[in-house]
Amino acid sequence: MSDRNTRHKASMEKLKARVDEKVADATEQRGLVLINTGNGKGKTTAAWGTVTRALGYGYKVGVVQFIKGLWECGERNRLEEDPNLSVAIMATGFTWETQNREADTQACQEVWQDAEKMLADPDTYLVVLDEITYMLKFGYLDIATVKAAIEKRPREQTVIITGRNAHRELVTMADTVTDMQEVRHAFNNGIQARRGIDF
């Protein structure tokens, strides 16, 4: 065996030992709180990927779309006939289009009731609160209310929170936080969002 192969084998043995140790230490089984935040693209897309994964195993999933619900959504189109998927959509769509705080707050409160039911359902394995960070930022929802619903959820239920500027209290309670950073975005260079790629 060459020196390079010998070094590689030794390196992989050390890596395997570290990974095996972490696997052995991971003994707790429970639902998680996951946050996809940051200015980069892909927060909602990643959440829909996890929805697809959970549905693939036959789990019951709930998705609440707080901002982009009236927009076309290829993932939702593909999955909405799955009997294990429930989707609730905020009736106003983009808040910067409506420019009506009272109507947006009411629409948010209405769809939040659907979210609370999902979060309380022991049969729902995964709940996605898509773009809920904006509802907290704009004051349409109270952080204490959201935190309480997440904390009281069934032990086996996982929650995914998406959106920029995730509230620090949600970040503190989360098990996994992914901060998606933008290096470059086509839209900033005048390129339109593309059907089947961006939505």
PDB file of C-alpha atoms in Angstrom:
ATOM      1  CA  MET A   1       0.000   0.000   0.000  1.00  0.00           C
ATOM      2  CA  SER A   2       1.374   3.452  -0.899  1.00  0.00           C
ATOM      3  CA  ASP A   3       2.113   6.109   1.723  1.00  0.00           C
ATOM      4  CA  ARG A   4      -0.861   8.134   0.458  1.00  0.00           C
ATOM      5  CA  ASN A   5      -3.225   5.167   0.813  1.00  0.00           C
ATOM      6  CA  THR A   6      -1.820   4.386   4.259  1.00  0.00           C
ATOM      7  CA  ARG A   7      -2.388   7.982   5.423  1.00  0.00           C
ATOM      8  CA  HIS A   8      -5.894   7.965   3.939  1.00  0.00           C
ATOM      9  CA  LYS A   9      -6.782   4.702   5.689  1.00  0.00           C
ATOM     10  CA  ALA A  10      -5.487   6.011   9.034  1.00  0.00           C
ATOM     11  CA  SER A  11      -7.441   9.255   8.599  1.00  0.00           C
ATOM     12  CA  MET A  12     -10.655   7.382   7.769  1.00  0.00           C
ATOM     13  CA  GLU A  13     -10.182   5.080  10.777  1.00  0.00           C
ATOM     14  CA  LYS A  14      -9.958   8.136  13.069  1.00  0.00           C
ATOM     15  CA  LEU A  15     -13.010   9.687  11.408  1.00  0.00           C
ATOM     16  CA  LYS A  16     -14.994   6.458  11.775  1.00  0.00           C
ATOM     17  CA  ALA A  17     -14.089   6.259  15.474  1.00  0.00           C
ATOM     18  CA  ARG A  18     -15.350   9.841  16.037  1.00  0.00           C
ATOM     19  CA  VAL A  19     -18.574   9.208  14.103  1.00  0.00           C
ATOM     20  CA  ASP A  20     -19.181   5.885  15.881  1.00  0.00           C
ATOM     21  CA  GLU A  21     -18.714   7.623  19.246  1.00  0.00           C
ATOM     22  CA  LYS A  22     -21.264  10.319  18.358  1.00  0.00           C
ATOM     23  CA  VAL A  23     -23.742   7.688  17.147  1.00  0.00           C
ATOM     24  CA  ALA A  24     -23.323   5.758  20.398  1.00  0.00           C
ATOM     25  CA  ASP A  25     -23.845   8.939  22.461  1.00  0.00           C
ATOM     26  CA  ALA A  26     -27.075   9.847  20.613  1.00  0.00           C
ATOM     27  CA  THR A  27     -29.529   7.853  22.749  1.00  0.00           C
ATOM     28  CA  GLU A  28     -32.514  10.214  23.051  1.00  0.00           C
ATOM     29  CA  GLN A  29     -35.544   9.749  20.757  1.00  0.00           C
ATOM     30  CA  ARG A  30     -38.011  12.654  20.390  1.00  0.00           C
ATOM     31  CA  GLY A  31     -39.380  15.212  17.973  1.00  0.00           C
ATOM     32  CA  LEU A  32     -37.200  18.209  17.177  1.00  0.00           C
ATOM     33  CA  VAL A  33     -37.506  21.934  16.588  1.00  0.00           C
ATOM     34  CA  LEU A  34     -35.682  22.800  13.361  1.00  0.00           C
ATOM     35  CA  ILE A  35     -35.182  26.330  12.033  1.00  0.00           C
ATOM     36  CA  ASN A  36     -34.250  27.255   8.459  1.00  0.00           C
ATOM     37  CA  THR A  37     -33.359  30.944   8.530  1.00  0.00           C
ATOM     38  CA  GLY A  38     -30.979  33.441   6.929  1.00  0.00           C
ATOM     39  CA  ASN A  39     -31.045  35.528   3.751  1.00  0.00           C
ATOM     40  CA  GLY A  40     -30.154  32.668   1.426  1.00  0.00           C
ATOM     41  CA  LYS A  41     -32.519  30.814  -0.912  1.00  0.00           C
ATOM     42  CA  GLY A  42     -33.938  27.417  -0.035  1.00  0.00           C
ATOM     43  CA  LYS A  43     -35.486  27.631   3.430  1.00  0.00           C
ATOM     44  CA  THR A  44     -38.980  26.620   2.338  1.00  0.00           C
ATOM     45  CA  THR A  45     -37.610  24.242  -0.290  1.00  0.00           C
ATOM     46  CA  ALA A  46     -35.659  22.392   2.398  1.00  0.00           C
ATOM     47  CA  ALA A  47     -38.770  22.170   4.580  1.00  0.00           C
ATOM     48  CA  TRP A  48     -40.791  20.697   1.689  1.00  0.00           C
ATOM     49  CA  GLY A  49     -38.007  18.174   1.196  1.00  0.00           C
ATOM     50  CA  THR A  50     -38.479  17.015   4.775  1.00  0.00           C
ATOM     51  CA  VAL A  51     -42.255  16.942   4.244  1.00  0.00           C
ATOM     52  CA  THR A  52     -41.684  14.626   1.276  1.00  0.00           C
ATOM     53  CA  ARG A  53     -39.402  12.439   3.376  1.00  0.00           C
ATOM     54  CA  ALA A  54     -41.952  12.119   6.211  1.00  0.00           C
ATOM     55  CA  LEU A  55     -44.800  11.398   3.785  1.00  0.00           C
ATOM     56  CA  GLY A  56     -42.601   8.777   2.148  1.00  0.00           C
ATOM     57  CA  TYR A  57     -42.635   6.872   5.439  1.00  0.00           C
ATOM     58  CA  GLY A  58     -46.402   7.230   5.763  1.00  0.00           C
ATOM     59  CA  TYR A  59     -46.343   9.860   8.517  1.00  0.00           C
ATOM     60  CA  LYS A  60     -49.040  12.508   8.928  1.00  0.00           C
ATOM     61  CA  VAL A  61     -47.756  16.011   8.108  1.00  0.00           C
ATOM     62  CA  GLY A  62     -49.189  19.511   8.520  1.00  0.00           C
ATOM     63  CA  VAL A  63     -47.933  22.591   6.658  1.00  0.00           C
ATOM     64  CA  VAL A  64     -48.993  26.160   7.412  1.00  0.00           C
ATOM     65  CA  GLN A  65     -47.967  28.740   4.807  1.00  0.00           C
ATOM     66  CA  PHE A  66     -48.022  32.245   6.233  1.00  0.00           C
ATOM     67  CA  ILE A  67     -46.686  34.272   3.290  1.00  0.00           C
ATOM     68  CA  LYS A  68     -46.395  32.409   0.000  1.00  0.00           C
ATOM     69  CA  GLY A  69     -49.574  30.378   0.268  1.00  0.00           C
ATOM     70  CA  LEU A  70     -51.385  32.067  -2.616  1.00  0.00           C
ATOM     71  CA  TRP A  71     -48.323  31.702  -4.852  1.00  0.00           C
ATOM     72  CA  GLU A  72     -47.948  28.663  -7.064  1.00  0.00           C
ATOM     73  CA  CYS A  73     -46.057  25.955  -5.221  1.00  0.00           C
ATOM     74  CA  GLY A  74     -44.799  22.963  -7.187  1.00  0.00           C
ATOM     75  CA  GLU A  75     -44.159  20.919  -4.049  1.00  0.00           C
ATOM     76  CA  ARG A  76     -47.663  21.507  -2.764  1.00  0.00           C
ATOM     77  CA  ASN A  77     -49.133  20.731  -6.191  1.00  0.00           C
ATOM     78  CA  ARG A  78     -47.274  17.412  -6.262  1.00  0.00           C
ATOM     79  CA  LEU A  79     -48.049  16.332  -2.709  1.00  0.00           C
ATOM     80  CA  GLU A  80     -51.481  17.799  -1.916  1.00  0.00           C
ATOM     81  CA  GLU A  81     -53.366  14.625  -2.867  1.00  0.00           C
ATOM     82  CA  ASP A  82     -51.480  12.606  -0.255  1.00  0.00           C
ATOM     83  CA  PRO A  83     -54.093  11.795   2.418  1.00  0.00           C
ATOM     84  CA  ASN A  84     -51.444  12.263   5.123  1.00  0.00           C
ATOM     85  CA  LEU A  85     -50.790  15.901   4.175  1.00  0.00           C
ATOM     86  CA  SER A  86     -52.804  18.839   5.507  1.00  0.00           C
ATOM     87  CA  VAL A  87     -52.008  22.350   4.247  1.00  0.00           C
ATOM     88  CA  ALA A  88     -53.388  25.587   5.699  1.00  0.00           C
ATOM     89  CA  ILE A  89     -52.790  28.811   3.780  1.00  0.00           C
ATOM     90  CA  MET A  90     -52.933  32.397   5.023  1.00  0.00           C
ATOM     91  CA  ALA A  91     -55.569  33.999   2.826  1.00  0.00           C
ATOM     92  CA  THR A  92     -53.722  37.232   2.044  1.00  0.00           C
ATOM     93  CA  GLY A  93     -50.490  36.013   0.463  1.00  0.00           C
ATOM     94  CA  PHE A  94     -47.595  38.494   0.482  1.00  0.00           C
ATOM     95  CA  THR A  95     -48.037  41.105   3.207  1.00  0.00           C
ATOM     96  CA  TRP A  96     -46.209  43.765   1.179  1.00  0.00           C
ATOM     97  CA  GLU A  97     -48.893  43.412  -1.493  1.00  0.00           C
ATOM     98  CA  THR A  98     -51.870  43.828   0.850  1.00  0.00           C
ATOM     99  CA  GLN A  99     -50.383  46.697   2.889  1.00  0.00           C
ATOM    100  CA  ASN A 100     -53.270  46.255   5.331  1.00  0.00           C
ATOM    101  CA  ARG A 101     -52.087  45.466   8.854  1.00  0.00           C
ATOM    102  CA  GLU A 102     -55.564  44.793  10.236  1.00  0.00           C
ATOM    103  CA  ALA A 103     -56.532  42.354   7.467  1.00  0.00           C
ATOM    104  CA  ASP A 104     -53.133  40.643   7.572  1.00  0.00           C
ATOM    105  CA  THR A 105     -53.315  40.249  11.345  1.00  0.00           C
ATOM    106  CA  GLN A 106     -56.792  38.742  11.116  1.00  0.00           C
ATOM    107  CA  ALA A 107     -55.731  36.340   8.338  1.00  0.00           C
ATOM    108  CA  CYS A 108     -52.669  35.351  10.335  1.00  0.00           C
ATOM    109  CA  GLN A 109     -54.714  34.731  13.491  1.00  0.00           C
ATOM    110  CA  GLU A 110     -57.150  32.569  11.519  1.00  0.00           C
ATOM    111  CA  VAL A 111     -54.473  30.352   9.992  1.00  0.00           C
ATOM    112  CA  TRP A 112     -52.659  30.222  13.342  1.00  0.00           C
ATOM    113  CA  GLN A 113     -55.716  28.391  14.723  1.00  0.00           C
ATOM    114  CA  ASP A 114     -55.032  25.655  12.137  1.00  0.00           C
ATOM    115  CA  ALA A 115     -51.389  25.606  13.232  1.00  0.00           C
ATOM    116  CA  GLU A 116     -52.386  25.200  16.884  1.00  0.00           C
ATOM    117  CA  LYS A 117     -54.586  22.211  16.004  1.00  0.00           C
ATOM    118  CA  MET A 118     -51.721  20.580  14.111  1.00  0.00           C
ATOM    119  CA  LEU A 119     -49.290  21.272  16.950  1.00  0.00           C
ATOM    120  CA  ALA A 120     -51.685  19.670  19.445  1.00  0.00           C
ATOM    121  CA  ASP A 121     -52.392  16.554  17.341  1.00  0.00           C
ATOM    122  CA  PRO A 122     -50.454  13.503  18.617  1.00  0.00           C
ATOM    123  CA  ASP A 123     -50.924  11.796  15.236  1.00  0.00           C
ATOM    124  CA  THR A 124     -49.156  14.600  13.332  1.00  0.00           C
ATOM    125  CA  TYR A 125     -45.503  13.650  13.049  1.00  0.00           C
ATOM    126  CA  LEU A 126     -44.259  16.847  11.383  1.00  0.00           C
ATOM    127  CA  VAL A 127     -45.545  20.434  11.345  1.00  0.00           C
ATOM    128  CA  VAL A 128     -44.024  23.101   9.094  1.00  0.00           C
ATOM    129  CA  LEU A 129     -44.605  26.739  10.061  1.00  0.00           C
ATOM    130  CA  ASP A 130     -43.499  28.273   6.777  1.00  0.00           C
ATOM    131  CA  GLU A 131     -42.489  31.955   6.916  1.00  0.00           C
ATOM    132  CA  ILE A 132     -43.841  32.326  10.473  1.00  0.00           C
ATOM    133  CA  THR A 133     -40.823  34.476  11.315  1.00  0.00           C
ATOM    134  CA  TYR A 134     -42.444  37.390   9.456  1.00  0.00           C
ATOM    135  CA  MET A 135     -45.646  37.046  11.470  1.00  0.00           C
ATOM    136  CA  LEU A 136     -43.623  37.535  14.635  1.00  0.00           C
ATOM    137  CA  LYS A 137     -41.558  40.378  13.163  1.00  0.00           C
ATOM    138  CA  PHE A 138     -44.658  42.294  12.040  1.00  0.00           C
ATOM    139  CA  GLY A 139     -46.434  41.667  15.347  1.00  0.00           C
ATOM    140  CA  TYR A 140     -49.297  39.614  13.867  1.00  0.00           C
ATOM    141  CA  LEU A 141     -48.472  36.821  16.317  1.00  0.00           C
ATOM    142  CA  ASP A 142     -47.112  36.971  19.848  1.00  0.00           C
ATOM    143  CA  ILE A 143     -43.869  35.080  20.515  1.00  0.00           C
ATOM    144  CA  ALA A 144     -45.161  33.751  23.853  1.00  0.00           C
ATOM    145  CA  THR A 145     -48.180  32.194  22.119  1.00  0.00           C
ATOM    146  CA  VAL A 146     -46.040  30.529  19.462  1.00  0.00           C
ATOM    147  CA  LYS A 147     -43.490  29.265  21.978  1.00  0.00           C
ATOM    148  CA  ALA A 148     -46.194  27.829  24.236  1.00  0.00           C
ATOM    149  CA  ALA A 149     -47.809  25.907  21.376  1.00  0.00           C
ATOM    150  CA  ILE A 150     -44.457  24.472  20.309  1.00  0.00           C
ATOM    151  CA  GLU A 151     -43.448  23.569  23.858  1.00  0.00           C
ATOM    152  CA  LYS A 152     -46.773  21.802  24.542  1.00  0.00           C
ATOM    153  CA  ARG A 153     -46.732  19.779  21.320  1.00  0.00           C
ATOM    154  CA  PRO A 154     -46.618  15.954  21.494  1.00  0.00           C
ATOM    155  CA  ARG A 155     -43.163  14.625  22.349  1.00  0.00           C
ATOM    156  CA  GLU A 156     -42.699  12.758  19.051  1.00  0.00           C
ATOM    157  CA  GLN A 157     -43.704  15.705  16.848  1.00  0.00           C
ATOM    158  CA  THR A 158     -41.086  17.669  14.918  1.00  0.00           C
ATOM    159  CA  VAL A 159     -41.614  21.326  13.993  1.00  0.00           C
ATOM    160  CA  ILE A 160     -39.841  23.148  11.174  1.00  0.00           C
ATOM    161  CA  ILE A 161     -39.825  26.945  11.287  1.00  0.00           C
ATOM    162  CA  THR A 162     -38.783  28.850   8.164  1.00  0.00           C
ATOM    163  CA  GLY A 163     -38.121  32.478   7.349  1.00  0.00           C
ATOM    164  CA  ARG A 164     -35.525  35.199   7.646  1.00  0.00           C
ATOM    165  CA  ASN A 165     -34.584  36.739  10.994  1.00  0.00           C
ATOM    166  CA  ALA A 166     -35.840  33.926  13.205  1.00  0.00           C
ATOM    167  CA  HIS A 167     -36.827  35.272  16.622  1.00  0.00           C
ATOM    168  CA  ARG A 168     -34.004  34.821  19.140  1.00  0.00           C
ATOM    169  CA  GLU A 169     -36.322  32.980  21.560  1.00  0.00           C
ATOM    170  CA  LEU A 170     -37.141  30.414  18.862  1.00  0.00           C
ATOM    171  CA  VAL A 171     -33.457  30.054  18.035  1.00  0.00           C
ATOM    172  CA  THR A 172     -32.737  29.430  21.729  1.00  0.00           C
ATOM    173  CA  MET A 173     -35.331  26.648  21.976  1.00  0.00           C
ATOM    174  CA  ALA A 174     -34.425  24.984  18.658  1.00  0.00           C
ATOM    175  CA  ASP A 175     -32.511  21.711  18.405  1.00  0.00           C
ATOM    176  CA  THR A 176     -31.085  22.497  14.959  1.00  0.00           C
ATOM    177  CA  VAL A 177     -30.697  25.916  13.343  1.00  0.00           C
ATOM    178  CA  THR A 178     -29.550  26.268   9.737  1.00  0.00           C
ATOM    179  CA  ASP A 179     -28.585  29.788   8.687  1.00  0.00           C
ATOM    180  CA  MET A 180     -28.719  29.907   4.894  1.00  0.00           C
ATOM    181  CA  GLN A 181     -26.369  32.595   3.631  1.00  0.00           C
ATOM    182  CA  GLU A 182     -26.747  34.358   0.307  1.00  0.00           C
ATOM    183  CA  VAL A 183     -23.625  34.567  -1.789  1.00  0.00           C
ATOM    184  CA  ARG A 184     -25.444  35.538  -4.994  1.00  0.00           C
ATOM    185  CA  HIS A 185     -29.115  35.529  -6.023  1.00  0.00           C
ATOM    186  CA  ALA A 186     -30.290  35.659  -9.628  1.00  0.00           C
ATOM    187  CA  PHE A 187     -33.264  37.905  -8.742  1.00  0.00           C
ATOM    188  CA  ASN A 188     -30.876  40.671  -7.644  1.00  0.00           C
ATOM    189  CA  ASN A 189     -29.486  40.640 -11.172  1.00  0.00           C
ATOM    190  CA  GLY A 190     -32.878  41.069 -12.829  1.00  0.00           C
ATOM    191  CA  ILE A 191     -33.627  37.386 -13.455  1.00  0.00           C
ATOM    192  CA  GLN A 192     -37.215  36.335 -12.790  1.00  0.00           C
ATOM    193  CA  ALA A 193     -38.161  33.508 -10.430  1.00  0.00           C
ATOM    194  CA  ARG A 194     -38.454  30.326 -12.482  1.00  0.00           C
ATOM    195  CA  ARG A 195     -41.404  27.943 -12.341  1.00  0.00           C
ATOM    196  CA  GLY A 196     -40.310  24.511 -11.205  1.00  0.00           C
ATOM    197  CA  ILE A 197     -37.034  25.853  -9.843  1.00  0.00           C
ATOM    198  CA  ASP A 198     -37.915  28.747  -7.511  1.00  0.00           C
ATOM    199  CA  PHE A 199     -41.577  27.889  -6.876  1.00  0.00           C
TER     200      PHE A 199
END
